Coordinates of C-alpha atoms and ligand atoms in Angstrom, one line a residue:
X1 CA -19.9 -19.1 52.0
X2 CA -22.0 -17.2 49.6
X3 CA -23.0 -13.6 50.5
X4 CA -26.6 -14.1 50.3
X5 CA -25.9 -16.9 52.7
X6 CA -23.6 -15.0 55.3
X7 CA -26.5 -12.6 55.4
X8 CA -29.1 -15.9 56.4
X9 CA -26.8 -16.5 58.8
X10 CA -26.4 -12.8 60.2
X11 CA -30.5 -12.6 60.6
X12 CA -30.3 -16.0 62.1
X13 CA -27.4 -14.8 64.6
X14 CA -29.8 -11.8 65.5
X15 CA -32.8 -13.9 65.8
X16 CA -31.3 -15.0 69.4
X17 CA -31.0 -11.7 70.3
X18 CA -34.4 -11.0 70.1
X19 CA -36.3 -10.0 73.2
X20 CA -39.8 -11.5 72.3
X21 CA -41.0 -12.1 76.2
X22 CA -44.3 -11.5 75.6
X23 CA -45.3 -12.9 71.7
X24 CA -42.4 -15.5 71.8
X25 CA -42.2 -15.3 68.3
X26 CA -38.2 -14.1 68.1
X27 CA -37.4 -12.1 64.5
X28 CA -33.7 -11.6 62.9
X29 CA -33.5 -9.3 60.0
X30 CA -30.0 -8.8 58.2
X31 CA -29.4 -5.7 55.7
X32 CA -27.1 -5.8 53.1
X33 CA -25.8 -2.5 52.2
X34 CA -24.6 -1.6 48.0
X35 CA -21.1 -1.7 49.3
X36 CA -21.4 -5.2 51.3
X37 CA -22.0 -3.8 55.2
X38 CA -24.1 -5.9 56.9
X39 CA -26.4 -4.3 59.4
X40 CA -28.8 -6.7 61.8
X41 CA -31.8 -6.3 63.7
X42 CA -34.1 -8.0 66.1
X43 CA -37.5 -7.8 67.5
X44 CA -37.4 -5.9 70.6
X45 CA -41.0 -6.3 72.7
X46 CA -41.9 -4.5 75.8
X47 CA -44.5 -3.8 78.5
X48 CA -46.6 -2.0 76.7
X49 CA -46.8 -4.6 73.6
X50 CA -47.7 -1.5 71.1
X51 CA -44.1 -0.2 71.7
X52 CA -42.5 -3.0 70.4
X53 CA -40.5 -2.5 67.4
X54 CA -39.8 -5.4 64.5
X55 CA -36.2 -6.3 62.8
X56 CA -36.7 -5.5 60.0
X57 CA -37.3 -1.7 61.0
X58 CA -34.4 -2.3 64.2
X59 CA -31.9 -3.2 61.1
X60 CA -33.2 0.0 58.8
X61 CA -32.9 2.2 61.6
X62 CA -29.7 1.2 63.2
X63 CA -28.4 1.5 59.6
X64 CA -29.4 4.7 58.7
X65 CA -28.3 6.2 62.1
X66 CA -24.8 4.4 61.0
X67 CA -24.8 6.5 57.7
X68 CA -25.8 3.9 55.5
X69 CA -27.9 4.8 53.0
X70 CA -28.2 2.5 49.6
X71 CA -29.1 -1.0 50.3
X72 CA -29.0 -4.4 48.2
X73 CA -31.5 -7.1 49.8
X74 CA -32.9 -7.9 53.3
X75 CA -33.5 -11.1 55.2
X76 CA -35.5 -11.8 57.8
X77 CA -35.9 -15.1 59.9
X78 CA -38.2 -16.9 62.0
X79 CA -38.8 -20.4 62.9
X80 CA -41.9 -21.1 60.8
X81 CA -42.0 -23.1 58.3
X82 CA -44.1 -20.9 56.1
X83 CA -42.3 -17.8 54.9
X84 CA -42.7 -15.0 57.6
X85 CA -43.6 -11.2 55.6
X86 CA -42.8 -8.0 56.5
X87 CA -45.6 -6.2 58.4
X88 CA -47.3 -3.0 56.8
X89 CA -45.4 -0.9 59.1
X90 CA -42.0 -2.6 58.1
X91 CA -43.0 -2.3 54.5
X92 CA -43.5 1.6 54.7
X93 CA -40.6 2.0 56.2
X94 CA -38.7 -0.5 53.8
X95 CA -40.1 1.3 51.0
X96 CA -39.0 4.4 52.3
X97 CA -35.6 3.6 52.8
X98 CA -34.5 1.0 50.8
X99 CA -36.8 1.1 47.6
X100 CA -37.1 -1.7 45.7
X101 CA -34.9 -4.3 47.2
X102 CA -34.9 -7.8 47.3
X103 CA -36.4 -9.5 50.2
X104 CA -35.7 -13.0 51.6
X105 CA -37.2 -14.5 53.9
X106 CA -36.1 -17.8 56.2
X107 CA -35.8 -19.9 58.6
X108 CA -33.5 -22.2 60.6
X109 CA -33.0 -24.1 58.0
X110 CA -33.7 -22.9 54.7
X111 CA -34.7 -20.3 52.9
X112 CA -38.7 -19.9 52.3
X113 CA -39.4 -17.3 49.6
X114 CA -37.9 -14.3 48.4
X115 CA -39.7 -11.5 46.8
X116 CA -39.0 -7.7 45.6
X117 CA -40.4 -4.6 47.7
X118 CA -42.5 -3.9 44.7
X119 CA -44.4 -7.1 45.1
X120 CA -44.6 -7.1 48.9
X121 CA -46.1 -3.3 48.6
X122 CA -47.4 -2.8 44.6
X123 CA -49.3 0.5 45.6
X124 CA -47.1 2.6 48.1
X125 CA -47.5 5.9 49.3
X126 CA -44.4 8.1 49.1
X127 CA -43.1 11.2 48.4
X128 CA -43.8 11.0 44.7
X129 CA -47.4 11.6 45.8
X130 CA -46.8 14.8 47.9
Ligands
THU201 N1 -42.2 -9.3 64.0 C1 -41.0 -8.9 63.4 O1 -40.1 -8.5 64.1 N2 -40.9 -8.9 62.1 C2 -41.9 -9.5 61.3 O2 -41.7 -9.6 60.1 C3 -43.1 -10.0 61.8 C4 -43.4 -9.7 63.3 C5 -42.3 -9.3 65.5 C6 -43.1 -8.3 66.1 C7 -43.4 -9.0 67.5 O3 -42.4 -8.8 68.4 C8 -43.5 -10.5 67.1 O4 -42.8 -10.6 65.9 C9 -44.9 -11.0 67.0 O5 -45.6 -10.2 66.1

């Protein structure tokens, strides 16, 4: 299996992790380290709704906190047919982190687009600007 594809199938392997009770819309995110790691995420949704945290930023974090800290590409999955983005908040924090990586996204099936960082956030804010 390619690695690009053993990384579909890692996001899709989180995706039924996911706690989504209240949205029902269950996220997997995979993140492929420089040196080939493979770090996953899910959404995780609570009580309070606003607490809830996405996979993408479930993957960064747990990664980080596991002393990674280049990374390749990122996939993330849902069962939509149309290609499921990053949310602002992800895309700060993907930004942040992982620069200009690539970014797939897909679902159970197939893969549904795939874009770089810079296109997904073309005007960041970051540190440069401090
Ligand atoms: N969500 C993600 O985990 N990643 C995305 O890219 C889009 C949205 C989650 C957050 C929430 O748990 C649910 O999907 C519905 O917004």
């Amino acid at each position: 299996m390619p690695a690009s594809e053993l990384l579909v199938e890692a996001a899709r392997a989180a995706r039924e992790r996911a706690v989504a009770d209240y949205s029902g819309f269950k996220v997997g995110a995979a993140l492929e380290t420089i040196d080939g790691h493979i770090i996953t995420g899910c959404n995780i949704e609570n009580a309070t709704y606003g607490l809830t945290v996405c996979a993408e930023r479930v993957a960064i974090f747990k990664a980080i906190s596991e002393g990674h800290r280049a990374f390749r590409r990122l996939v993330v999955v849902a069962d939509t047919a149309s290609p499921t983005p990053p949310c602002g908040a992800c895309r700060q924090i993907m930004w942040e982190f992982c620069g200009d990586i690539e970014v797939v996204m897909a679902n159970l099936e197939t893969v549904t687009a795939t874009l770089q960082m810079r296109e997904l956030l073309p005007l960041p804010f970051d540190q440069r600007l401090l």
